[in-house]
Coordinates of C-alpha atoms and ligand atoms in Angstrom, one line a residue:
M1 CA -70.0 1.8 60.6
R2 CA -67.4 2.4 57.8
V3 CA -63.8 1.3 58.3
A4 CA -61.0 2.3 56.0
W5 CA -58.7 -0.7 55.6
I6 CA -55.1 0.2 54.7
T7 CA -52.3 -2.3 54.1
D8 CA -48.6 -1.6 53.6
P9 CA -48.7 2.2 53.6
H10 CA -44.9 2.3 54.1
L11 CA -45.3 5.9 55.3
N12 CA -41.6 6.5 55.4
H13 CA -41.7 6.5 51.6
A14 CA -44.5 9.0 51.4
D15 CA -43.6 12.7 50.8
L16 CA -45.8 15.5 52.3
K17 CA -48.0 15.7 49.2
A18 CA -48.7 11.9 49.3
W19 CA -49.4 12.1 53.0
E20 CA -51.9 15.0 52.7
H21 CA -53.6 13.2 49.8
F22 CA -53.9 10.1 52.0
V23 CA -55.4 12.0 54.9
A24 CA -57.8 13.9 52.7
S25 CA -59.0 10.6 51.2
L26 CA -59.9 9.4 54.7
R27 CA -62.0 12.5 55.3
Q28 CA -63.6 12.3 51.8
E29 CA -64.8 8.7 52.5
S30 CA -66.0 9.9 55.9
V31 CA -64.9 6.7 57.6
D32 CA -65.4 6.0 61.3
A33 CA -62.3 3.9 61.9
M34 CA -59.1 2.7 60.4
L35 CA -57.7 -0.8 60.2
I36 CA -54.0 -1.0 59.2
T37 CA -52.5 -4.4 58.4
G38 CA -48.8 -3.7 58.8
D39 CA -45.7 -2.3 57.1
I40 CA -46.6 1.2 58.5
S41 CA -43.0 2.4 58.3
E42 CA -39.6 1.3 59.7
G43 CA -37.9 1.4 63.0
P44 CA -38.4 4.5 65.2
D45 CA -40.5 6.2 62.4
V46 CA -43.3 3.7 63.1
A47 CA -44.1 5.5 66.4
F48 CA -43.9 8.9 64.7
Q49 CA -46.2 7.9 61.9
L50 CA -48.8 6.2 64.2
D51 CA -48.7 9.3 66.4
R52 CA -49.2 11.6 63.4
L53 CA -52.1 9.5 62.2
A54 CA -53.7 9.5 65.6
S55 CA -53.6 13.3 65.5
A56 CA -54.9 13.6 62.0
F57 CA -57.7 11.1 62.4
I58 CA -59.9 11.3 65.4
G59 CA -61.6 7.9 65.1
P60 CA -60.2 4.6 66.4
I61 CA -57.2 3.2 64.6
Y62 CA -56.7 -0.6 64.8
F63 CA -53.4 -1.9 63.6
V64 CA -50.9 -4.8 63.5
L65 CA -47.3 -4.6 62.6
G66 CA -45.6 -6.0 59.5
N67 CA -42.0 -7.1 58.9
H68 CA -40.8 -3.6 57.9
D69 CA -42.0 -2.2 61.2
F70 CA -39.3 -4.3 62.9
Y71 CA -36.5 -2.9 60.7
Q72 CA -33.7 -1.0 62.5
S73 CA -35.1 -2.6 65.7
S74 CA -36.0 -6.0 67.2
V75 CA -39.3 -7.7 67.3
Q76 CA -39.6 -7.2 71.0
A77 CA -38.5 -3.6 71.0
A78 CA -40.9 -2.6 68.2
R79 CA -43.8 -4.3 69.9
R80 CA -43.0 -2.6 73.2
M81 CA -43.0 0.7 71.3
A82 CA -46.4 0.0 69.9
V83 CA -47.8 -1.1 73.3
D84 CA -46.4 2.0 75.0
L85 CA -47.8 4.3 72.3
C86 CA -51.3 2.9 72.6
R87 CA -51.2 3.7 76.3
K88 CA -50.6 7.3 75.5
R89 CA -53.0 7.6 72.5
A90 CA -56.5 6.6 73.3
N91 CA -57.6 6.1 69.7
L92 CA -54.7 3.6 68.9
T93 CA -55.2 -0.1 69.4
Y94 CA -52.4 -2.6 68.6
L95 CA -54.5 -5.7 67.9
T96 CA -51.7 -8.2 68.5
D97 CA -51.7 -7.0 72.1
S98 CA -55.5 -6.7 72.4
F99 CA -58.5 -8.8 73.1
P100 CA -61.1 -9.0 70.4
V101 CA -62.7 -5.6 69.6
K102 CA -66.4 -5.6 69.4
M103 CA -67.4 -3.5 66.3
A104 CA -71.1 -4.3 66.3
P105 CA -73.5 -6.7 68.2
Q106 CA -72.3 -9.7 66.1
V107 CA -69.1 -8.4 64.5
A108 CA -65.6 -8.4 66.2
I109 CA -62.1 -7.7 65.0
V110 CA -59.0 -9.6 66.1
G111 CA -55.4 -9.2 64.9
E112 CA -52.0 -10.7 64.9
D113 CA -48.8 -9.5 63.1
G114 CA -47.9 -12.9 61.5
W115 CA -44.7 -14.0 59.8
G116 CA -43.7 -15.7 56.7
D117 CA -43.0 -18.7 58.9
A118 CA -41.1 -21.2 56.7
T119 CA -43.8 -23.8 57.0
V120 CA -45.1 -23.7 53.4
G121 CA -43.0 -24.1 50.2
D122 CA -39.4 -25.2 50.0
F123 CA -37.2 -23.2 52.4
E124 CA -34.1 -25.3 51.8
R125 CA -34.1 -24.8 48.0
S126 CA -35.2 -21.2 48.1
P127 CA -32.5 -18.7 47.0
V128 CA -34.6 -15.9 48.5
V129 CA -32.7 -13.9 51.2
L130 CA -35.0 -11.3 52.7
A131 CA -33.8 -7.8 53.8
D132 CA -35.5 -8.8 57.1
F133 CA -32.5 -10.9 57.9
Q134 CA -30.2 -7.9 57.6
F135 CA -32.4 -5.2 59.2
I136 CA -34.2 -7.0 62.0
A137 CA -31.9 -7.6 65.0
D138 CA -33.4 -11.0 65.8
F139 CA -32.0 -12.4 62.5
Q140 CA -28.8 -10.6 62.1
S141 CA -26.3 -13.2 63.4
L142 CA -28.3 -16.3 62.3
M143 CA -27.3 -19.0 59.8
P144 CA -30.0 -20.2 57.3
D145 CA -31.1 -23.2 59.4
E146 CA -31.3 -21.0 62.5
R147 CA -33.4 -18.5 60.5
K148 CA -35.8 -21.2 59.6
R149 CA -36.2 -22.3 63.2
K150 CA -36.7 -18.7 64.3
L151 CA -39.3 -18.0 61.5
Q152 CA -41.2 -21.1 62.5
R153 CA -41.1 -20.1 66.2
F154 CA -42.4 -16.6 65.4
G155 CA -45.2 -18.2 63.3
Q156 CA -46.0 -20.6 66.2
E157 CA -46.1 -17.8 68.7
A158 CA -48.4 -15.8 66.4
A159 CA -50.7 -18.8 66.0
D160 CA -50.7 -19.4 69.8
R161 CA -51.8 -15.8 70.4
L162 CA -54.5 -15.8 67.8
Q163 CA -56.2 -19.0 68.6
P164 CA -57.7 -18.1 72.0
K165 CA -58.7 -14.7 70.6
L166 CA -60.7 -16.3 67.9
V167 CA -62.5 -18.6 70.3
A168 CA -63.3 -15.6 72.6
A169 CA -64.5 -13.6 69.6
F170 CA -66.8 -16.5 68.4
K171 CA -68.4 -16.6 71.8
Q172 CA -69.8 -13.1 71.3
S173 CA -69.9 -12.6 67.5
K174 CA -71.1 -14.4 64.4
V175 CA -68.6 -12.6 62.2
V176 CA -64.9 -12.1 63.0
A177 CA -62.6 -9.9 60.9
V178 CA -59.0 -11.0 61.3
A179 CA -56.3 -8.4 60.6
T180 CA -52.8 -9.8 59.9
H181 CA -49.8 -8.8 57.8
V182 CA -48.7 -12.0 56.0
P183 CA -51.2 -14.0 54.0
P184 CA -52.1 -17.1 56.0
F185 CA -52.5 -19.4 53.0
R186 CA -50.6 -20.0 49.8
E187 CA -53.9 -19.5 48.0
A188 CA -54.1 -16.0 49.4
C189 CA -50.5 -15.1 48.6
W190 CA -51.0 -13.2 45.3
Y191 CA -48.4 -11.8 43.0
Q192 CA -49.5 -10.3 39.7
G193 CA -52.7 -12.2 39.6
R194 CA -51.1 -15.6 40.4
T195 CA -50.3 -17.3 43.8
T196 CA -46.8 -17.9 45.0
D197 CA -44.4 -20.7 44.2
D198 CA -42.5 -23.0 46.5
L199 CA -39.5 -20.7 46.6
W200 CA -41.3 -17.6 47.8
A201 CA -43.9 -19.2 49.9
P202 CA -41.7 -19.8 53.0
F203 CA -41.4 -16.0 53.4
F204 CA -44.8 -14.9 52.2
V205 CA -47.2 -17.3 53.9
C206 CA -47.9 -17.7 57.6
G207 CA -48.9 -21.4 57.5
Q208 CA -49.4 -21.8 61.3
I209 CA -51.9 -18.9 61.4
G210 CA -53.6 -20.5 58.4
K211 CA -54.0 -23.8 60.3
V212 CA -55.6 -22.0 63.3
L213 CA -58.0 -20.2 60.9
E214 CA -58.9 -23.3 59.1
D215 CA -59.4 -25.3 62.3
S216 CA -61.5 -22.5 63.8
A217 CA -63.6 -22.1 60.6
A218 CA -64.3 -25.9 60.7
A219 CA -65.1 -25.9 64.5
F220 CA -67.5 -23.0 64.1
P221 CA -69.3 -23.6 60.8
N222 CA -72.1 -21.2 61.6
H223 CA -69.6 -18.3 62.1
E224 CA -67.8 -16.4 59.4
I225 CA -64.2 -15.4 59.2
V226 CA -62.9 -12.6 56.9
V227 CA -59.2 -12.1 56.9
F228 CA -57.6 -8.9 55.7
C229 CA -53.8 -9.0 55.0
G230 CA -51.1 -7.6 52.8
H231 CA -47.3 -8.1 52.5
T232 CA -47.2 -9.1 48.8
H233 CA -48.4 -5.7 47.6
H234 CA -50.7 -7.5 45.1
R235 CA -54.4 -8.0 45.5
G236 CA -56.6 -11.0 45.4
V237 CA -59.4 -12.8 47.2
A238 CA -59.2 -16.5 48.2
R239 CA -62.3 -18.4 49.5
L240 CA -60.9 -21.2 51.5
R241 CA -64.2 -22.5 52.9
D242 CA -67.8 -21.4 52.9
N243 CA -67.1 -19.4 56.1
L244 CA -63.5 -18.4 55.5
T245 CA -62.4 -15.8 53.0
V246 CA -59.0 -14.1 52.8
V247 CA -58.6 -10.7 51.2
T248 CA -55.1 -9.6 50.3
G249 CA -54.5 -6.0 49.6
D250 CA -52.3 -4.2 47.1
A251 CA -49.9 -1.3 47.8
M252 CA -47.4 0.9 46.2
Y253 CA -44.3 2.5 47.8
G254 CA -44.8 6.3 48.2
K255 CA -48.5 6.2 47.6
P256 CA -50.4 5.3 50.7
Q257 CA -54.0 4.8 50.0
I258 CA -57.2 3.2 51.2
T259 CA -57.0 -0.5 50.2
G260 CA -60.6 -1.3 51.0
L261 CA -63.7 -0.1 52.7
L262 CA -65.5 -2.3 55.3
E263 CA -69.2 -1.7 55.9
I264 CA -70.1 -3.1 59.3
S265 CA -73.7 -3.6 60.3
S266 CA -75.1 -5.3 63.3
S267 CA -74.3 -8.8 62.0
S268 CA -72.3 -8.5 58.8
C269 CA -69.0 -7.2 57.5
R270 CA -69.1 -6.4 53.8
W271 CA -66.1 -5.0 52.0
T272 CA -65.2 -3.4 48.7
W273 CA -61.8 -2.3 47.2
G274 CA -60.9 1.3 47.9
Ligands
FE2_301 FE1 -45.1 -4.1 52.5
FE2_302 FE1 -44.4 -6.9 54.5

């Protein structure tokens, strides 16, 4: 089975030519499924773009949402929209709201949106003010210390959802691919070939998901975890343990493209850059 992995397509920035080029590349690579790791679009356009993709591509489309997908909306409303759409479109699966998906006898995919959760780096000293705080309803009226608490709560909720899914996946599969938007470790948070500093890390690393992944990899040493994520728009691979690798994909506004190709066999998930 061949899966096209796409991160951060930001389809609201793609003109018709870029969209057609993107869809043609999916056909050219004759992939069986798609895996999208967030920042699909923004606000109400997320549903439009997912619906359009589900029409253009007949195979299953597995996805999580990224921070931009919550813009002009709230976290709860955007997730509700994704859940509702998946009920109407049989080939769409919102992994954050889904049990592990069995891809092959020993390979499963699980997913969780994730957040830059203010648990890594130095939130207090950081001058970074994300557009998220302006454009996502949950943050709009919050002071900086309240933002920190909210980011940490979102990260905690994400970790709490992911942990039992990982355990369930390990019961059935040797290899688990994890789709998430935000890099779960500082070591996986790439920017121009280097990893992030203390000032950006609070917003670009989901430390609480990282902890769940690390604990799970330690508890199941004979299993393998491969994480696919994005958010930084810069690529890199981080090997955290023998059985835990994080692949962070690159992206460019206005040019949606295949980030990587996953080759799934009965007991392995190999990947290459797209
Ligand atoms: Fe993005
Ligand atoms: Fe993002």
